[in-house]
């Protein structure tokens, strides 16, 4: 086991990034024209990186498995993006955003990276406004803000309930400009299946054209992996069905360390599971917790009556409702961080207070918001003797203006009107804080291979605060990689084009072809989805919201057995040399079957509870996460050596010089 060097610059925290930029090597514009960069993934992180690097003059190739970069899963982000501009005048600052992010991550994040994230956050908003992103504005025309969980200020910029879509369109338009200039070659419906290492450096990738089935070689002087997270290892998650970990897992098997895989976020505000027929879950934005109050019945008999359809939630008196987050966490109330809210919902449902047929749902109720906003509208419109019905109707119009598309989406899926009946929500797998280990430059343990956005681990610790994913992805792409990659690429200005006929490319292509042929030739009896669903049930039941040593050991063994069965009994119809979506899925599930074992192994080794990682053996009397700072204040980075079960642990010690590490409390 080794101790990893994160290469954090020396000096005061607020000066690290500035001093770094002042001392790095640069590539002049004429030389940038001779350097090639590959970007895998075209969501917010990959799209912004590709657009900015091409704008600087580099030759960029982008790869995505979708038919358009516009279909990246970043589009599904709803609630907003954080930035410390302090437009509300409520005490926000770069330091406050930095502090909230580190505290929210349960003191398992890296100080230098997180402060840089806060420092550039304001620039992101300026960039996106210049691109035409239609952020919401207040009555005076200023950009509006709202609150998200884990903070006491309003710093979240938003575009109704479709912020991710609008931000992605901004990055996509910037990409298109560079495609039109010939500086970006866009490869859609292509999937990266391996990275090519030449003389110890990442020098290209092997990709498969998902339409023709052709296996292709692509070379570059550096490679960026921005392919998102691995939440679909659980099968049911809020991720798009196609979201996968193949790019990250392939580079891991080539030598890039994988950090903190057990740090996975369970989002508290999702539409509950309705049956075995589902292939994914739907997220309801955390922004709804600004105005929605979460509750369950106080009495078990009332909860049972609601489940059986004998009682409607609107018929339950206020004094018979348990607003459990407000009761347990009065300072933050419904805006506690996601891990806290998720565990609290599970605890209430496990105790028998769940409100849907499965017993796994709580209410998100906007009744109070309707009346509050309605009374404001009555006052401003000078309406005299308004009835409660009038007040409620006026309040509903205000809520509709803020969240209308989310309410509409909920009604289409659930077939209930959330303006009349409280929403039902339950936690679901959402975001992964773990990912490829990177240093301050966002470079992995393979020189020339970078990871950005959700594909890396660097900024969120053990729990991501809401609205920080968009911030990190765009910070990495627009404002970090263009500097750090230039410092690395300055040594390549005389290298020339990287040939693709080298033995390294030949070996990598043959390896990819061999695995595809092995999958096609298995000729088993069960579908890919059969194995994926079984993996998901193991992960959710034994490596999900709460974990213990017994279940984790069982999960490791069960996943290993399932992987062996997969390679003996999976059946893939169709042909290899052509469009074959089952073959695509099979390769991704094969990777999940390895990643799942490492995930459980990491959770077993971390004998503490922190953020999204909750070990039942390590909790306070009140059921809160109990950290072990003395023994586990480090990043766990795993090195592949041929088998997920025997991966080697490396540590990066976390040092806090600018924040007092203390018990995380939201009471």
XYZ file of C-alpha atoms in Angstrom:
667
model
C 0.000 0.000 0.000
C 1.263 3.459 -0.902
C 0.333 6.984 0.144
C -0.876 9.014 -2.824
C 0.296 12.538 -3.613
C -2.570 14.837 -4.575
C -0.137 17.559 -5.718
C -2.019 20.298 -3.907
C -0.072 23.567 -4.337
C 1.570 25.071 -1.276
C 0.524 28.367 0.254
C -2.666 29.899 1.668
C -5.891 28.202 0.627
C -7.286 31.255 -1.198
C -4.058 31.678 -3.194
C -3.412 28.087 -4.285
C -5.235 28.191 -7.625
C -3.979 31.666 -8.549
C -0.377 30.771 -7.748
C -0.759 27.489 -9.630
C -1.966 29.258 -12.782
C 0.869 31.760 -12.536
C 3.541 29.053 -12.439
C 2.401 26.388 -14.933
C 3.809 25.709 -18.371
C 1.826 27.081 -21.294
C 1.355 25.986 -24.897
C 1.432 28.805 -27.424
C -1.417 29.082 -29.963
C 0.658 27.837 -32.904
C 1.660 24.692 -31.018
C -1.894 23.966 -29.830
C -2.801 23.302 -33.465
C -0.471 20.297 -33.406
C -1.895 18.647 -30.297
C -4.840 16.228 -30.244
C -7.162 15.592 -27.297
C -9.887 12.935 -26.934
C -12.898 13.651 -24.723
C -15.079 10.668 -23.792
C -18.555 11.784 -22.763
C -20.291 14.979 -23.835
C -22.391 15.926 -20.826
C -21.688 19.081 -18.876
C -18.127 18.123 -17.941
C -17.132 16.653 -21.301
C -19.047 19.149 -23.418
C -17.650 22.182 -21.611
C -14.118 20.739 -21.695
C -14.305 19.940 -25.403
C -15.686 23.366 -26.306
C -13.105 25.237 -24.242
C -10.105 23.167 -25.334
C -11.125 23.552 -28.976
C -11.645 27.295 -28.491
C -8.064 27.452 -27.214
C -6.868 25.839 -30.444
C -6.401 22.163 -29.636
C -7.730 19.498 -32.018
C -10.494 17.677 -30.155
C -12.363 14.439 -30.777
C -15.504 13.795 -28.736
C -17.226 10.445 -28.201
C -20.676 9.670 -26.847
C -22.876 6.589 -27.063
C -26.017 8.691 -27.615
C -27.138 9.918 -31.029
C -26.446 13.500 -29.919
C -24.479 15.190 -27.143
C -27.783 16.814 -26.193
C -28.935 13.447 -24.812
C -26.273 13.261 -22.112
C -27.757 12.506 -18.694
C -26.780 15.995 -17.492
C -30.008 17.042 -19.176
C -31.983 15.358 -16.385
C -30.684 17.661 -13.622
C -33.601 19.753 -12.468
C -33.148 22.026 -9.499
C -30.167 24.299 -10.048
C -26.452 25.067 -9.894
C -24.602 26.518 -6.913
C -22.425 29.625 -6.988
C -21.236 31.918 -4.218
C -22.217 35.268 -5.745
C -24.190 36.328 -2.634
C -26.905 37.964 -4.732
C -29.318 37.535 -1.828
C -27.042 39.374 0.588
C -27.522 36.594 3.124
C -23.892 36.096 4.068
C -22.639 33.809 1.313
C -18.989 33.772 0.214
C -16.444 31.515 -1.468
C -15.377 30.326 1.970
C -18.975 29.591 3.002
C -19.564 27.507 -0.136
C -16.261 25.734 0.477
C -17.192 25.076 4.115
C -20.707 23.844 3.336
C -19.350 21.485 0.665
C -16.707 19.955 2.933
C -19.123 19.685 5.866
C -21.829 18.259 3.614
C -19.345 15.644 2.417
C -18.791 14.643 6.069
C -15.147 15.788 5.994
C -14.081 13.260 3.389
C -13.263 15.749 0.609
C -9.985 17.393 -0.378
C -9.616 21.006 0.783
C -7.647 22.367 -2.160
C -9.978 21.040 -4.861
C -13.131 22.120 -3.061
C -11.938 25.670 -2.470
C -11.017 25.973 -6.151
C -14.516 24.780 -7.003
C -16.053 27.521 -4.855
C -13.618 30.090 -6.226
C -14.579 29.543 -9.880
C -18.299 29.015 -9.238
C -19.202 32.629 -9.951
C -17.408 32.495 -13.297
C -19.619 29.582 -14.324
C -22.764 31.685 -13.947
C -21.242 34.538 -15.964
C -20.196 32.094 -18.692
C -23.631 30.520 -18.897
C -25.465 33.851 -18.917
C -23.220 34.937 -21.790
C -24.234 31.758 -23.625
C -27.877 32.661 -23.198
C -28.866 30.176 -20.488
C -32.295 31.436 -19.329
C -31.783 31.512 -15.572
C -34.780 32.590 -13.516
C -34.837 36.265 -12.557
C -36.520 38.160 -9.761
C -38.955 41.052 -10.072
C -36.125 43.557 -10.553
C -34.468 41.548 -13.322
C -31.592 40.166 -11.231
C -30.745 36.471 -11.342
C -32.853 34.671 -8.765
C -31.645 32.144 -6.184
C -33.207 29.420 -4.076
C -31.959 27.149 -1.305
C -30.913 23.518 -1.400
C -30.222 21.013 1.340
C -27.325 21.374 3.737
C -26.944 25.165 3.613
C -28.370 28.222 5.343
C -28.144 30.595 2.360
C -29.759 30.900 -1.078
C -27.060 30.260 -3.666
C -28.728 27.999 -6.226
C -29.287 29.506 -9.681
C -31.992 27.756 -11.665
C -34.021 27.628 -14.849
C -37.415 26.506 -13.558
C -37.133 22.701 -13.147
C -34.915 22.087 -16.169
C -31.582 23.634 -15.223
C -29.473 20.733 -16.493
C -31.132 20.856 -19.888
C -30.526 24.583 -20.288
C -26.904 24.366 -19.143
C -26.269 21.443 -21.477
C -27.734 23.380 -24.399
C -25.272 26.159 -23.587
C -22.315 23.778 -23.617
C -23.691 22.025 -26.708
C -23.958 25.314 -28.608
C -20.354 26.100 -27.699
C -19.377 22.633 -28.941
C -21.298 23.114 -32.181
C -19.437 26.319 -32.871
C -16.168 24.409 -32.668
C -17.530 21.533 -34.772
C -18.437 24.084 -37.420
C -14.902 25.528 -37.252
C -13.424 22.063 -37.720
C -11.763 22.066 -34.294
C -13.990 19.278 -32.891
C -14.649 15.959 -34.586
C -17.843 14.620 -33.035
C -18.305 10.840 -32.898
C -21.855 10.033 -31.805
C -23.152 6.475 -31.308
C -19.584 5.451 -30.416
C -18.592 3.725 -27.190
C -15.107 3.725 -25.734
C -14.089 0.148 -24.873
C -10.439 0.609 -23.885
C -7.696 3.147 -23.415
C -4.352 2.724 -25.177
C -1.176 3.211 -23.143
C 2.051 3.944 -25.030
C 5.301 4.353 -23.067
C 3.305 4.772 -19.878
C 1.069 7.561 -21.221
C -2.551 7.580 -22.392
C -2.305 7.979 -26.166
C -5.718 7.022 -27.482
C -8.770 4.819 -27.231
C -10.451 1.860 -28.884
C -14.082 2.653 -29.714
C -16.933 0.709 -31.257
C -19.272 2.304 -33.782
C -22.617 1.260 -32.325
C -24.379 1.541 -35.681
C -22.013 -0.454 -37.897
C -20.292 -2.515 -35.200
C -16.887 -1.436 -36.510
C -14.038 -1.304 -33.993
C -11.962 1.853 -34.432
C -8.622 3.206 -33.243
C -8.299 6.872 -32.271
C -5.071 8.475 -31.092
C -4.356 11.644 -29.133
C -1.773 13.250 -26.887
C -4.166 13.113 -23.915
C -7.536 11.586 -23.041
C -10.322 12.985 -20.850
C -12.888 10.598 -19.349
C -16.097 12.495 -18.560
C -18.544 9.625 -18.834
C -20.544 10.109 -15.633
C -21.118 7.846 -12.663
C -21.937 4.214 -11.933
C -25.344 4.448 -10.219
C -26.829 1.908 -12.633
C -24.881 -0.826 -10.865
C -28.091 -0.873 -8.763
C -30.193 -1.393 -11.933
C -32.960 0.831 -10.555
C -31.712 4.397 -10.203
C -32.530 7.895 -11.356
C -29.931 7.579 -14.124
C -30.810 7.106 -17.777
C -30.920 3.441 -18.760
C -27.852 3.829 -20.942
C -25.702 5.478 -18.271
C -22.788 3.156 -17.561
C -19.330 2.856 -16.052
C -17.537 1.130 -18.923
C -15.130 3.943 -19.842
C -14.100 4.508 -16.219
C -13.853 0.791 -15.466
C -11.745 0.054 -18.553
C -9.189 2.711 -17.644
C -9.239 1.420 -14.062
C -8.246 -2.013 -15.347
C -5.392 -0.345 -17.267
C -3.931 1.256 -14.136
C -6.085 4.232 -13.091
C -6.959 3.923 -9.405
C -10.660 3.882 -8.448
C -11.470 5.919 -5.331
C -14.198 5.554 -2.701
C -16.629 3.412 -4.755
C -18.898 2.942 -1.712
C -19.657 6.673 -1.523
C -22.963 6.648 -3.400
C -25.766 9.125 -2.946
C -29.325 8.075 -2.241
C -31.627 10.947 -3.257
C -34.561 11.443 -0.859
C -36.998 12.956 -3.350
C -37.834 10.291 -5.941
C -41.084 8.772 -7.119
C -41.397 5.438 -5.241
C -40.976 2.043 -6.880
C -44.298 0.755 -8.164
C -43.395 -2.792 -9.237
C -40.928 -5.227 -10.792
C -41.754 -3.949 -14.272
C -39.764 -0.738 -13.821
C -36.439 -0.176 -15.545
C -35.601 3.159 -13.903
C -36.784 5.603 -11.263
C -37.748 9.255 -11.620
C -36.215 12.069 -9.612
C -38.276 14.931 -8.255
C -35.994 17.920 -7.795
C -34.587 18.682 -4.364
C -35.683 22.266 -5.007
C -39.182 21.073 -4.091
C -37.998 20.797 -0.494
C -37.829 24.595 -0.396
C -41.612 24.749 -0.292
C -42.757 21.174 0.280
C -42.970 19.787 3.807
C -42.190 16.104 4.367
C -44.400 14.117 6.738
C -45.918 10.781 7.687
C -48.862 10.055 9.994
C -48.085 10.153 13.692
C -50.220 7.081 14.385
C -49.591 3.626 12.954
C -53.306 3.057 12.525
C -53.573 6.173 10.341
C -50.653 5.027 8.190
C -52.314 1.637 7.770
C -55.624 3.252 6.848
C -53.922 5.397 4.201
C -52.119 2.370 2.732
C -55.399 0.473 2.529
C -57.228 3.401 0.923
C -59.582 3.988 3.856
C -58.122 7.427 4.636
C -56.905 10.233 2.398
C -53.866 12.309 3.435
C -55.888 15.504 3.032
C -58.311 14.191 5.645
C -55.627 13.859 8.307
C -55.603 16.752 10.792
C -52.462 18.849 11.134
C -51.875 17.674 14.691
C -51.878 14.048 13.485
C -49.012 14.597 11.038
C -45.367 14.021 11.898
C -43.142 16.506 10.082
C -40.207 14.389 11.150
C -37.393 16.385 9.532
C -38.618 19.597 11.144
C -38.945 17.740 14.437
C -35.501 16.128 14.352
C -33.511 18.906 12.660
C -35.134 22.226 13.577
C -32.276 24.425 12.264
C -32.392 22.999 8.722
C -35.803 21.314 8.710
C -36.734 19.928 5.306
C -33.446 21.217 3.855
C -31.103 18.805 5.603
C -28.547 17.138 3.287
C -29.665 14.274 1.103
C -28.094 11.476 3.116
C -29.759 12.689 6.325
C -33.180 13.085 4.675
C -32.916 9.687 2.979
C -32.055 7.769 6.133
C -34.796 9.562 8.054
C -37.391 8.528 5.440
C -36.191 4.926 5.552
C -36.337 4.903 9.353
C -39.963 6.114 9.373
C -41.011 3.613 6.707
C -39.171 0.740 8.402
C -41.080 1.643 11.573
C -44.365 1.131 9.723
C -45.355 4.701 8.853
C -44.980 4.422 5.055
C -47.926 5.739 3.057
C -48.150 3.762 -0.202
C -49.131 0.153 -0.828
C -45.549 -1.097 -0.441
C -45.041 0.909 2.741
C -42.045 2.668 1.186
C -43.149 6.268 0.675
C -43.560 9.518 2.604
C -45.464 12.665 1.707
C -44.066 15.863 0.199
C -46.859 18.346 0.862
C -47.236 21.853 -0.609
C -50.398 22.796 1.257
C -48.621 25.268 3.536
C -46.809 26.850 0.583
C -50.063 27.339 -1.312
C -51.547 29.299 1.586
C -48.352 31.259 2.315
C -47.864 32.390 -1.274
C -51.602 32.955 -1.633
C -51.678 35.339 1.315
C -48.770 37.276 -0.210
C -50.655 37.503 -3.504
C -53.814 38.682 -1.725
C -51.807 41.389 0.023
C -50.024 42.611 -3.099
C -53.199 42.527 -5.209
C -55.231 44.255 -2.467
C -57.950 41.595 -2.506
C -60.352 42.080 0.381
C -62.175 39.288 2.208
C -60.500 36.553 0.148
C -61.726 33.047 0.887
C -59.386 30.155 1.689
C -60.164 28.689 -1.723
C -59.141 31.952 -3.428
C -55.965 32.146 -1.371
C -55.056 28.543 -2.193
C -55.712 29.083 -5.921
C -53.472 32.169 -5.986
C -50.754 30.270 -4.117
C -50.971 27.372 -6.527
C -50.282 29.753 -9.402
C -47.090 30.924 -7.688
C -45.942 27.331 -7.097
C -46.817 26.442 -10.685
C -44.591 29.264 -11.947
C -41.686 27.889 -9.906
C -42.126 24.139 -10.304
C -44.873 23.626 -12.869
C -43.027 21.211 -15.153
C -42.092 19.031 -12.158
C -45.698 18.848 -10.988
C -46.775 18.003 -14.523
C -44.186 15.234 -14.776
C -45.289 13.767 -11.448
C -48.940 13.729 -12.505
C -48.132 11.987 -15.800
C -46.185 9.240 -14.044
C -48.311 8.700 -10.932
C -51.721 9.778 -12.287
C -52.394 11.910 -9.213
C -52.732 15.696 -9.132
C -50.044 16.988 -6.725
C -51.892 20.298 -6.388
C -54.726 18.420 -4.701
C -52.991 15.387 -3.133
C -49.507 15.492 -1.559
C -46.702 13.929 -3.607
C -45.390 10.549 -2.499
C -41.589 10.244 -2.463
C -38.942 7.736 -1.361
C -35.137 7.595 -1.577
C -33.442 6.126 -4.659
C -29.893 5.738 -5.985
C -28.900 8.954 -7.705
C -25.265 10.116 -7.851
C -21.884 8.557 -7.178
C -19.305 10.519 -5.208
C -16.703 7.824 -5.820
C -14.912 7.553 -9.145
C -11.498 7.625 -10.751
C -8.831 8.982 -8.421
C -7.388 12.253 -9.699
C -4.853 14.716 -8.351
C -5.203 18.519 -8.232
C -4.684 18.590 -12.013
C -7.629 16.158 -12.439
C -5.085 13.666 -13.797
C -5.470 9.991 -12.914
C -2.616 7.693 -11.950
C -2.039 7.198 -15.700
C -0.120 10.193 -17.137
C -2.098 11.959 -19.827
C -5.412 10.475 -18.690
C -7.785 12.919 -17.018
C -11.199 12.473 -15.417
C -13.838 15.175 -15.028
C -17.294 15.584 -13.522
C -19.012 12.613 -11.915
C -16.406 10.264 -13.391
C -13.859 11.476 -10.831
C -14.095 11.462 -7.050
C -12.509 14.736 -6.095
C -14.925 17.324 -4.736
C -17.898 15.898 -2.858
C -16.470 13.657 -0.154
C -18.967 11.147 1.213
C -22.108 13.094 0.229
C -22.841 15.604 -2.528
C -24.808 18.708 -1.674
C -27.662 19.364 -4.072
C -26.882 21.593 -7.082
C -23.152 20.874 -6.779
C -22.904 18.286 -9.588
C -23.573 20.866 -12.303
C -21.149 23.234 -10.609
C -18.366 20.650 -10.528
C -18.892 19.423 -14.081
C -18.757 22.909 -15.568
C -15.912 24.019 -13.294
C -13.820 21.044 -14.412
C -14.570 21.606 -18.090
C -14.612 25.376 -18.469
C -12.076 26.510 -15.881
C -9.800 23.703 -14.623
C -8.823 21.263 -17.389
C -7.878 24.011 -19.902
C -5.124 25.082 -17.479
C -3.990 21.758 -16.039
C -3.899 19.922 -19.372
C -1.856 22.711 -20.925
C 0.759 22.254 -18.234
C 1.031 18.567 -19.148
C 0.813 18.996 -22.932
C 3.596 21.576 -23.022
C 6.007 18.624 -23.155
C 4.303 17.275 -26.312
C 4.726 20.175 -28.705
C 7.438 18.282 -30.623
C 5.896 14.810 -30.360
C 3.923 14.948 -33.585
C 0.823 12.938 -34.403
C 0.412 9.684 -32.483
C 0.310 6.717 -34.909
C -2.437 4.103 -34.523
C -0.491 1.236 -36.120
C 1.699 0.635 -33.065
C 1.761 -2.697 -31.177
C -0.055 -1.049 -28.274
C -3.054 -0.139 -30.440
C -3.008 -3.588 -32.041
C -2.998 -5.307 -28.651
C -5.791 -3.112 -27.256
C -8.000 -3.663 -30.318
C -7.481 -7.429 -30.205
C -8.379 -7.477 -26.524
C -11.622 -5.574 -27.181
C -12.495 -7.806 -30.116
C -11.783 -10.895 -28.041
C -14.150 -9.873 -25.254
C -16.931 -9.044 -27.705
C -16.506 -12.418 -29.386
C -16.528 -14.160 -26.021
C -19.827 -12.475 -25.144
C -21.378 -13.377 -28.499
C -20.205 -16.987 -28.300
C -21.505 -17.707 -24.805
C -24.848 -18.951 -26.212
C -26.488 -19.159 -22.821
C -30.153 -19.127 -21.906
C -30.720 -15.873 -19.975
C -30.945 -12.252 -21.092
C -28.572 -9.466 -20.092
C -31.360 -7.750 -18.139
C -31.900 -10.945 -16.131
C -28.385 -10.634 -14.705
C -28.535 -6.863 -14.324
C -31.740 -7.054 -12.289
C -30.290 -9.740 -10.027
C -27.170 -7.654 -9.477
C -29.332 -4.652 -8.663
C -31.286 -6.554 -6.019
C -28.084 -7.741 -4.352
C -26.707 -4.204 -4.358
C -29.879 -2.544 -3.048
C -30.656 -5.169 -0.387
C -27.122 -5.624 0.941
C -25.051 -2.625 -0.209
C -27.802 0.001 -0.309
C -28.955 2.692 2.111
C -27.568 0.877 5.145
C -24.898 -1.783 5.269
C -23.411 -4.228 7.725
C -20.461 -6.581 7.649
C -22.551 -9.744 7.339
C -24.538 -8.511 4.344
C -21.473 -7.028 2.655
C -19.595 -10.318 2.859
C -22.643 -12.110 1.473
C -22.927 -9.550 -1.332
C -19.289 -10.004 -2.349
C -19.751 -13.758 -2.640
C -23.117 -13.495 -4.395
C -21.813 -10.984 -6.944
C -18.821 -13.188 -7.668
C -21.100 -16.192 -8.243
C -23.428 -14.119 -10.399
C -20.485 -12.952 -12.513
C -19.386 -16.533 -13.115
C -22.939 -17.476 -14.083
C -23.162 -14.472 -16.425
C -20.141 -15.567 -18.431
C -21.546 -19.090 -18.719
C -25.219 -18.438 -19.352
C -25.825 -15.013 -20.902
C -27.484 -15.054 -24.299
C -26.962 -12.260 -26.801
C -28.999 -12.433 -30.010
C -27.948 -10.752 -33.235
C -24.469 -10.234 -34.653
C -21.295 -8.553 -33.501
C -20.621 -6.698 -36.760
C -23.654 -4.477 -36.778
C -26.080 -2.651 -34.509
C -26.683 -4.811 -31.452
C -28.062 -3.103 -28.355
C -27.973 -6.342 -26.357
C -24.241 -6.615 -26.987
C -23.815 -3.018 -25.816
C -25.694 -3.786 -22.597
C -23.800 -7.029 -22.052
C -20.433 -5.279 -22.040
C -21.701 -2.698 -19.571
C -23.253 -5.274 -17.246
C -20.032 -7.299 -17.342
C -18.265 -4.213 -16.011
C -20.947 -3.597 -13.366
C -20.505 -7.187 -12.166
C -16.864 -6.384 -11.403
C -17.450 -2.873 -10.100
C -20.213 -4.124 -7.782
C -17.787 -6.431 -6.010
C -15.234 -3.652 -5.502
C -18.060 -1.390 -4.283
C -18.996 -3.919 -1.587
C -15.352 -4.534 -0.717
C -14.781 -0.808 -0.210
C -17.898 -0.548 1.971
C -16.695 -3.514 4.063
C -13.251 -2.052 4.588
C -14.556 1.379 5.693
C -15.580 0.616 9.271
C -17.370 3.871 9.944
C -20.451 5.755 8.788
C -20.086 8.971 6.849
C -22.302 10.736 4.340
C -23.856 8.302 1.887
C -21.962 5.361 3.420
C -23.907 4.107 6.432
C -22.672 1.083 8.361
C -25.264 -0.113 10.865
C -22.501 -1.021 13.340
C -21.329 2.610 13.478
C -24.117 4.993 14.458
C -25.013 7.236 17.379
C -27.846 6.535 19.806
C -30.013 8.862 17.691
C -29.244 6.837 14.543
C -26.872 9.399 13.003
C -23.689 8.533 11.108
C -20.684 7.934 13.359
C -17.368 8.775 11.708
C -13.976 7.417 12.721
C -11.669 10.304 11.893
C -8.671 8.714 13.562
C -8.657 5.647 11.334
C -10.547 6.568 8.170
C -9.862 10.193 7.312
C -8.442 9.235 3.938
C -9.393 8.578 0.340
C -9.447 4.849 -0.394
C -7.969 4.385 -3.882
C -8.013 0.862 -5.305
C -5.520 -0.577 -7.774
C -6.676 -3.332 -10.125
C -4.428 -6.377 -10.301
C -6.458 -8.881 -12.277
C -9.506 -9.477 -10.070
C -11.917 -7.201 -8.162
C -11.586 -9.338 -5.047
C -7.839 -8.831 -4.727
C -7.537 -5.128 -5.535
C -4.821 -3.298 -3.615
C -5.711 -0.370 -1.337
C -3.786 2.902 -1.540
C -4.489 5.852 0.735
C -4.528 9.595 0.314
C -4.588 11.183 3.749
C -6.952 14.121 4.098
C -5.548 17.111 5.961
C -7.782 19.963 7.123
C -5.829 23.122 7.835
C -8.592 25.669 7.230
C -11.681 23.983 8.700
C -12.322 22.648 12.155
C -13.320 19.000 11.820
C -16.235 18.276 14.096
C -19.344 16.168 14.388
C -21.648 17.045 11.520
C -24.887 18.424 12.912
C -27.945 19.938 11.245
C -30.000 20.408 14.411
